[in-house]
């Protein structure tokens, strides 16, 4: 059975979501999980754009051994060189070069003629191929490009050494019939079509990104690009988990295989949601909290008799089932490690496991039953906290008089090793904490979003707070904090956003 390759760009296109900014540690956490999920190619960033992206691409490329790791680059020598410098010691590198090809981009953005675009492909795809064995070429805004020109561009890129040709629907403009026909057209009009893998890359501006990706697969695309949870700017990108589950559930129709480990779906989705600070709507396909919830009596009756009456796949397929034997205060190290391994965590690093076990014991002292959700939060929450520049040491709040709350906060600046403290007031407790942190750091941030979720069901759940802040320069950052105490979780989220 032929296989569809999965190309994940959560760390690049997904990071273009307003307010989503991953640091290297966060990107690495996500990349490791994407590898466990079975993603074939991970786009770790755009090496030339910032030292942070360069470092993330380099670190991920040199850490992952199974998934291929890539960097985006324009058809510009300096971009290609930066991608090469970042990836030269990677285990399994690729470069992804692109140039816009549509009339509107040619005339208004690039101010280049068709001939100049072709010359640029000739020069820089060839150059990229001299440095990388695996070169992917994208014709940005392909779906608004003249089809004959797109065929010419694709053929040239293959002749210059590209082994993957990506056909992006950059502005989410196309529909399934048209996009499917475009792939069919390219198959018929690109002489070397079979020498390359053709790939789809869809945006969701009109809500058709997944449907478009499926139409491309039906018409010859052997690679699909997208982001976990459909992350991305504007309407977002194709949600890869939707494509993966559809290919499995409708294998009878598509007849295609993948390398995806579907049991890792929910965990991957939760991790990306937590680190990006982008919540998953309850009614989201596949990974939403309501995906297996049945409200109407007729449906409930059907599901009790046979779940397949109203569920097209079982929750176990995407790893939703909770552990049969929950962990608790009396559970030993072996049971803890066993649960971590079942959830796909690597337990080879003795020191890391010891630290995680200590944190588990602290948690188990406060909560009778530790669920899968708690374990994921424990494992990823700690890693995120430890990657932030500021660590929360102590926090105290008091109600001074009616409507005046005072907060005293102590933080550690991991960069300078200095402990700093401050006291501030406000009409609300959370605002008092945030004012105090601003005062300690010497910068005033604007709180754009603040949200609390419970990690698990029940009143003994830990709180997960997401914030989005804006710097005085207008940059937006997300942060997530987890704790039993809502105020502590609020402070942790703010400190993580500040980084
Ligand atoms: O949407 C797009 O066109 C892109 C390209 C850079 C591939 O993300
Ligand atoms: Zn894109």
Tab-separated table of N, CA and C in Angstrom, residues 54-158:
chain	number	residue	atom	x	y	z
A	54	UNK	N	17.389	29.979	14.425
A	54	UNK	CA	18.609	29.270	14.013
A	54	UNK	C	18.964	28.207	15.062
A	55	UNK	N	18.952	28.634	16.324
A	55	UNK	CA	19.330	27.719	17.408
A	55	UNK	C	18.342	26.550	17.504
A	56	UNK	N	17.055	26.860	17.330
A	56	UNK	CA	16.044	25.797	17.432
A	56	UNK	C	16.218	24.777	16.305
A	57	UNK	N	16.438	25.267	15.083
A	57	UNK	CA	16.610	24.352	13.941
A	57	UNK	C	17.836	23.466	14.203
A	58	UNK	N	18.909	24.097	14.660
A	58	UNK	CA	20.166	23.362	14.910
A	58	UNK	C	19.959	22.301	16.008
A	59	UNK	N	19.383	22.746	17.128
A	59	UNK	CA	19.208	21.826	18.265
A	59	UNK	C	18.321	20.644	17.877
A	60	UNK	N	17.224	20.932	17.211
A	60	UNK	CA	16.288	19.847	16.857
A	60	UNK	C	16.932	18.913	15.836
A	61	UNK	N	17.617	19.506	14.850
A	61	UNK	CA	18.280	18.682	13.821
A	61	UNK	C	19.325	17.755	14.413
A	62	UNK	N	20.007	18.243	15.450
A	62	UNK	CA	21.081	17.429	16.030
A	62	UNK	C	20.557	16.480	17.110
A	63	UNK	N	19.293	16.634	17.485
A	63	UNK	CA	18.725	15.752	18.526
A	63	UNK	C	17.928	14.596	17.911
A	64	UNK	N	17.063	14.930	16.937
A	64	UNK	CA	16.178	13.883	16.409
A	64	UNK	C	16.930	12.938	15.466
A	65	UNK	N	16.599	11.664	15.582
A	65	UNK	CA	17.319	10.681	14.765
A	65	UNK	C	16.417	10.011	13.735
A	66	UNK	N	15.112	10.101	13.936
A	66	UNK	CA	14.208	9.389	13.023
A	66	UNK	C	13.567	10.356	12.027
A	67	UNK	N	12.885	11.376	12.530
A	67	UNK	CA	12.234	12.318	11.615
A	67	UNK	C	13.284	13.160	10.901
A	68	UNK	N	12.964	13.539	9.659
A	68	UNK	CA	13.826	14.478	8.940
A	68	UNK	C	13.514	15.865	9.489
A	69	UNK	N	14.543	16.725	9.599
A	69	UNK	CA	14.332	18.064	10.173
A	69	UNK	C	14.730	19.105	9.131
A	70	UNK	N	13.888	20.114	8.967
A	70	UNK	CA	14.171	21.099	7.929
A	70	UNK	C	14.052	22.532	8.380
A	71	UNK	N	14.594	23.404	7.520
A	71	UNK	CA	14.443	24.848	7.721
A	71	UNK	C	13.857	25.432	6.448
A	72	UNK	N	13.049	26.461	6.624
A	72	UNK	CA	12.529	27.195	5.475
A	72	UNK	C	13.605	28.180	5.002
A	73	UNK	N	13.601	28.523	3.712
A	73	UNK	CA	14.535	29.513	3.173
A	73	UNK	C	13.929	30.113	1.910
A	74	UNK	N	14.075	31.418	1.747
A	74	UNK	CA	13.675	32.005	0.451
A	74	UNK	C	14.737	31.620	-0.586
A	75	UNK	N	14.434	31.887	-1.840
A	75	UNK	CA	15.449	31.635	-2.875
A	75	UNK	C	16.455	32.783	-2.828
A	76	UNK	N	17.196	32.796	-1.740
A	76	UNK	CA	18.175	33.854	-1.472
A	76	UNK	C	19.398	33.149	-0.878
A	77	UNK	N	20.586	33.498	-1.362
A	77	UNK	CA	21.797	32.769	-0.934
A	77	UNK	C	21.954	32.765	0.596
A	78	UNK	N	21.758	33.947	1.212
A	78	UNK	CA	21.977	34.048	2.660
A	78	UNK	C	21.004	33.157	3.442
A	79	UNK	N	19.770	33.024	2.954
A	79	UNK	CA	18.795	32.151	3.631
A	79	UNK	C	19.242	30.688	3.529
A	80	UNK	N	19.695	30.313	2.332
A	80	UNK	CA	20.100	28.913	2.111
A	80	UNK	C	21.346	28.603	2.935
A	81	UNK	N	22.278	29.578	2.997
A	81	UNK	CA	23.495	29.382	3.795
A	81	UNK	C	23.158	29.243	5.279
A	82	UNK	N	22.218	30.065	5.753
A	82	UNK	CA	21.839	29.991	7.175
A	82	UNK	C	21.215	28.629	7.472
A	83	UNK	N	20.363	28.138	6.556
A	83	UNK	CA	19.747	26.820	6.759
A	83	UNK	C	20.840	25.742	6.794
A	84	UNK	N	21.818	25.889	5.895
A	84	UNK	CA	22.902	24.902	5.857
A	84	UNK	C	23.718	24.945	7.160
A	85	UNK	N	24.075	26.169	7.605
A	85	UNK	CA	24.861	26.274	8.846
A	85	UNK	C	24.116	25.649	10.018
A	86	UNK	N	22.786	25.864	10.051
A	86	UNK	CA	22.010	25.327	11.173
A	86	UNK	C	21.899	23.800	11.097
A	87	UNK	N	21.906	23.274	9.876
A	87	UNK	CA	21.594	21.837	9.726
A	87	UNK	C	22.786	20.968	9.335
A	88	UNK	N	23.979	21.572	9.238
A	88	UNK	CA	25.097	20.778	8.685
A	88	UNK	C	25.463	19.569	9.559
A	89	UNK	N	25.150	19.613	10.851
A	89	UNK	CA	25.438	18.438	11.685
A	89	UNK	C	24.169	17.659	12.053
A	90	UNK	N	23.089	17.951	11.374
A	90	UNK	CA	21.832	17.262	11.689
A	90	UNK	C	21.900	15.816	11.216
A	91	UNK	N	21.136	14.940	11.888
A	91	UNK	CA	21.147	13.523	11.518
A	91	UNK	C	20.487	13.292	10.163
A	92	UNK	N	19.427	14.088	9.881
A	92	UNK	CA	18.606	13.781	8.710
A	92	UNK	C	18.008	15.098	8.173
A	93	UNK	N	18.851	15.936	7.543
A	93	UNK	CA	18.388	17.296	7.207
A	93	UNK	C	17.671	17.433	5.860
A	94	UNK	N	16.880	18.490	5.744
A	94	UNK	CA	16.352	18.887	4.431
A	94	UNK	C	16.202	20.407	4.426
A	95	UNK	N	16.172	20.979	3.232
A	95	UNK	CA	15.880	22.409	3.127
A	95	UNK	C	14.565	22.555	2.375
A	96	UNK	N	13.851	23.627	2.717
A	96	UNK	CA	12.569	23.916	2.065
A	96	UNK	C	12.683	25.334	1.499
A	97	UNK	N	12.905	25.427	0.179
A	97	UNK	CA	13.040	26.755	-0.438
A	97	UNK	C	11.729	27.148	-1.110
A	98	UNK	N	11.460	28.443	-1.123
A	98	UNK	CA	10.201	28.879	-1.745
A	98	UNK	C	10.347	30.230	-2.423
A	99	UNK	N	9.462	30.431	-3.405
A	99	UNK	CA	9.306	31.751	-4.027
A	99	UNK	C	7.851	31.848	-4.484
A	100	UNK	N	7.288	33.051	-4.405
A	100	UNK	CA	5.896	33.214	-4.836
A	100	UNK	C	5.824	33.212	-6.360
A	101	UNK	N	4.736	32.638	-6.887
A	101	UNK	CA	4.632	32.509	-8.347
A	101	UNK	C	3.373	33.161	-8.929
A	102	UNK	N	2.413	33.565	-8.087
A	102	UNK	CA	1.137	34.095	-8.614
A	102	UNK	C	1.331	35.512	-9.156
A	103	UNK	N	0.454	35.934	-10.081
A	103	UNK	CA	0.592	37.286	-10.656
A	103	UNK	C	0.581	38.379	-9.581
A	104	UNK	N	-0.303	38.239	-8.593
A	104	UNK	CA	-0.394	39.310	-7.587
A	104	UNK	C	0.898	39.414	-6.766
A	105	UNK	N	1.480	38.283	-6.444
A	105	UNK	CA	2.747	38.310	-5.692
A	105	UNK	C	3.906	38.759	-6.592
A	106	UNK	N	3.867	38.322	-7.857
A	106	UNK	CA	4.948	38.718	-8.780
A	106	UNK	C	4.933	40.238	-8.973
A	107	UNK	N	3.719	40.771	-9.192
A	107	UNK	CA	3.622	42.197	-9.544
A	107	UNK	C	3.781	43.122	-8.336
A	108	UNK	N	3.166	42.749	-7.231
A	108	UNK	CA	3.133	43.689	-6.111
A	108	UNK	C	4.167	43.412	-5.030
A	109	UNK	N	4.450	42.130	-4.755
A	109	UNK	CA	5.361	41.838	-3.654
A	109	UNK	C	6.799	41.741	-4.150
A	110	UNK	N	7.006	40.883	-5.157
A	110	UNK	CA	8.382	40.632	-5.603
A	110	UNK	C	8.843	41.613	-6.668
A	111	UNK	N	7.884	42.163	-7.416
A	111	UNK	CA	8.195	42.990	-8.590
A	111	UNK	C	9.164	42.238	-9.495
A	112	UNK	N	8.788	41.006	-9.824
A	112	UNK	CA	9.617	40.161	-10.694
A	112	UNK	C	8.758	39.631	-11.836
A	113	UNK	N	9.371	39.452	-12.984
A	113	UNK	CA	8.652	38.864	-14.118
A	113	UNK	C	8.712	37.337	-13.984
A	114	UNK	N	7.927	36.657	-14.845
A	114	UNK	CA	7.971	35.189	-14.849
A	114	UNK	C	9.394	34.705	-15.144
A	115	UNK	N	10.047	35.384	-16.091
A	115	UNK	CA	11.404	34.959	-16.482
A	115	UNK	C	12.362	35.095	-15.290
A	116	UNK	N	12.190	36.168	-14.531
A	116	UNK	CA	13.082	36.364	-13.368
A	116	UNK	C	12.831	35.298	-12.290
A	117	UNK	N	11.577	34.910	-12.151
A	117	UNK	CA	11.243	33.850	-11.173
A	117	UNK	C	11.933	32.550	-11.616
A	118	UNK	N	11.824	32.244	-12.904
A	118	UNK	CA	12.424	31.001	-13.405
A	118	UNK	C	13.948	31.031	-13.234
A	119	UNK	N	14.537	32.203	-13.491
A	119	UNK	CA	16.003	32.314	-13.354
A	119	UNK	C	16.414	32.112	-11.893
A	120	UNK	N	15.596	32.639	-10.995
A	120	UNK	CA	15.901	32.506	-9.574
A	120	UNK	C	15.819	31.033	-9.146
A	121	UNK	N	14.806	30.327	-9.663
A	121	UNK	CA	14.679	28.887	-9.347
A	121	UNK	C	15.919	28.147	-9.866
A	122	UNK	N	16.285	28.464	-11.115
A	122	UNK	CA	17.448	27.816	-11.733
A	122	UNK	C	18.690	27.993	-10.850
A	123	UNK	N	18.908	29.223	-10.433
A	123	UNK	CA	20.145	29.502	-9.681
A	123	UNK	C	20.091	28.923	-8.258
A	124	UNK	N	19.007	29.193	-7.548
A	124	UNK	CA	19.036	28.871	-6.112
A	124	UNK	C	18.554	27.470	-5.750
A	125	UNK	N	17.698	26.853	-6.552
A	125	UNK	CA	17.370	25.452	-6.245
A	125	UNK	C	18.632	24.625	-6.515
A	126	UNK	N	19.345	24.989	-7.594
A	126	UNK	CA	20.600	24.288	-7.904
A	126	UNK	C	21.603	24.476	-6.755
A	127	UNK	N	21.671	25.717	-6.254
A	127	UNK	CA	22.606	25.989	-5.147
A	127	UNK	C	22.201	25.191	-3.890
A	128	UNK	N	20.902	25.201	-3.601
A	128	UNK	CA	20.425	24.462	-2.417
A	128	UNK	C	20.776	22.980	-2.544
A	129	UNK	N	20.614	22.455	-3.771
A	129	UNK	CA	20.891	21.020	-3.985
A	129	UNK	C	22.383	20.714	-3.842
A	130	UNK	N	23.247	21.746	-4.057
A	130	UNK	CA	24.688	21.497	-3.884
A	130	UNK	C	25.031	21.334	-2.399
A	131	UNK	N	24.135	21.804	-1.517
A	131	UNK	CA	24.408	21.712	-0.074
A	131	UNK	C	23.571	20.645	0.629
A	132	UNK	N	22.414	20.339	0.057
A	132	UNK	CA	21.491	19.392	0.710
A	132	UNK	C	21.129	18.252	-0.246
A	133	UNK	N	21.049	17.045	0.328
A	133	UNK	CA	20.593	15.922	-0.484
A	133	UNK	C	19.083	16.030	-0.717
A	134	UNK	N	18.365	16.539	0.290
A	134	UNK	CA	16.904	16.623	0.169
A	134	UNK	C	16.466	18.077	0.066
A	135	UNK	N	15.927	18.432	-1.104
A	135	UNK	CA	15.478	19.811	-1.334
A	135	UNK	C	13.990	19.783	-1.651
A	136	UNK	N	13.231	20.561	-0.877
A	136	UNK	CA	11.804	20.725	-1.175
A	136	UNK	C	11.608	22.129	-1.730
A	137	UNK	N	10.835	22.232	-2.808
A	137	UNK	CA	10.551	23.541	-3.398
A	137	UNK	C	9.060	23.849	-3.264
A	138	UNK	N	8.741	25.096	-2.859
A	138	UNK	CA	7.341	25.530	-2.789
A	138	UNK	C	7.109	26.720	-3.692
A	139	UNK	N	6.013	26.659	-4.457
A	139	UNK	CA	5.583	27.802	-5.271
A	139	UNK	C	4.520	28.532	-4.443
A	140	UNK	N	4.950	29.539	-3.701
A	140	UNK	CA	4.007	30.221	-2.797
A	140	UNK	C	2.825	30.794	-3.597
A	141	UNK	N	1.645	30.709	-3.015
A	141	UNK	CA	0.398	31.167	-3.651
A	141	UNK	C	0.141	30.407	-4.962
A	142	UNK	N	0.480	29.111	-4.934
A	142	UNK	CA	0.346	28.274	-6.141
A	142	UNK	C	-1.082	28.262	-6.673
A	143	UNK	N	-2.060	28.287	-5.773
A	143	UNK	CA	-3.448	28.127	-6.243
A	143	UNK	C	-3.967	29.370	-6.962
A	144	UNK	N	-3.237	30.494	-6.874
A	144	UNK	CA	-3.634	31.681	-7.660
A	144	UNK	C	-2.625	31.944	-8.786
A	145	UNK	N	-1.848	30.903	-9.091
A	145	UNK	CA	-0.851	31.001	-10.170
A	145	UNK	C	-1.454	30.400	-11.447
A	146	UNK	N	-1.080	30.931	-12.624
A	146	UNK	CA	-1.534	30.329	-13.880
A	146	UNK	C	-1.056	28.876	-13.889
A	147	UNK	N	-1.959	27.942	-14.229
A	147	UNK	CA	-1.614	26.521	-14.126
A	147	UNK	C	-0.444	26.147	-15.037
A	148	UNK	N	-0.401	26.726	-16.246
A	148	UNK	CA	0.705	26.342	-17.138
A	148	UNK	C	2.038	26.839	-16.587
A	149	UNK	N	2.018	28.029	-15.964
A	149	UNK	CA	3.264	28.540	-15.379
A	149	UNK	C	3.681	27.682	-14.173
A	150	UNK	N	2.696	27.254	-13.393
A	150	UNK	CA	2.995	26.402	-12.227
A	150	UNK	C	3.634	25.081	-12.679
A	151	UNK	N	3.127	24.554	-13.797
A	151	UNK	CA	3.705	23.306	-14.332
A	151	UNK	C	5.149	23.550	-14.772
A	152	UNK	N	5.390	24.708	-15.400
A	152	UNK	CA	6.741	25.033	-15.880
A	152	UNK	C	7.704	25.189	-14.690
A	153	UNK	N	7.231	25.903	-13.673
A	153	UNK	CA	8.035	26.133	-12.463
A	153	UNK	C	8.362	24.786	-11.796
A	154	UNK	N	7.357	23.912	-11.701
A	154	UNK	CA	7.552	22.620	-11.016
A	154	UNK	C	8.580	21.777	-11.770
A	155	UNK	N	8.460	21.739	-13.101
A	155	UNK	CA	9.388	20.939	-13.904
A	155	UNK	C	10.825	21.457	-13.726
A	156	UNK	N	10.956	22.784	-13.761
A	156	UNK	CA	12.295	23.364	-13.627
A	156	UNK	C	12.898	23.031	-12.251
A	157	UNK	N	12.085	23.167	-11.219
A	157	UNK	CA	12.596	22.892	-9.866
A	157	UNK	C	13.059	21.437	-9.761
A	158	UNK	N	12.306	20.528	-10.391
A	158	UNK	CA	12.725	19.105	-10.353
A	158	UNK	C	14.050	18.946	-11.108
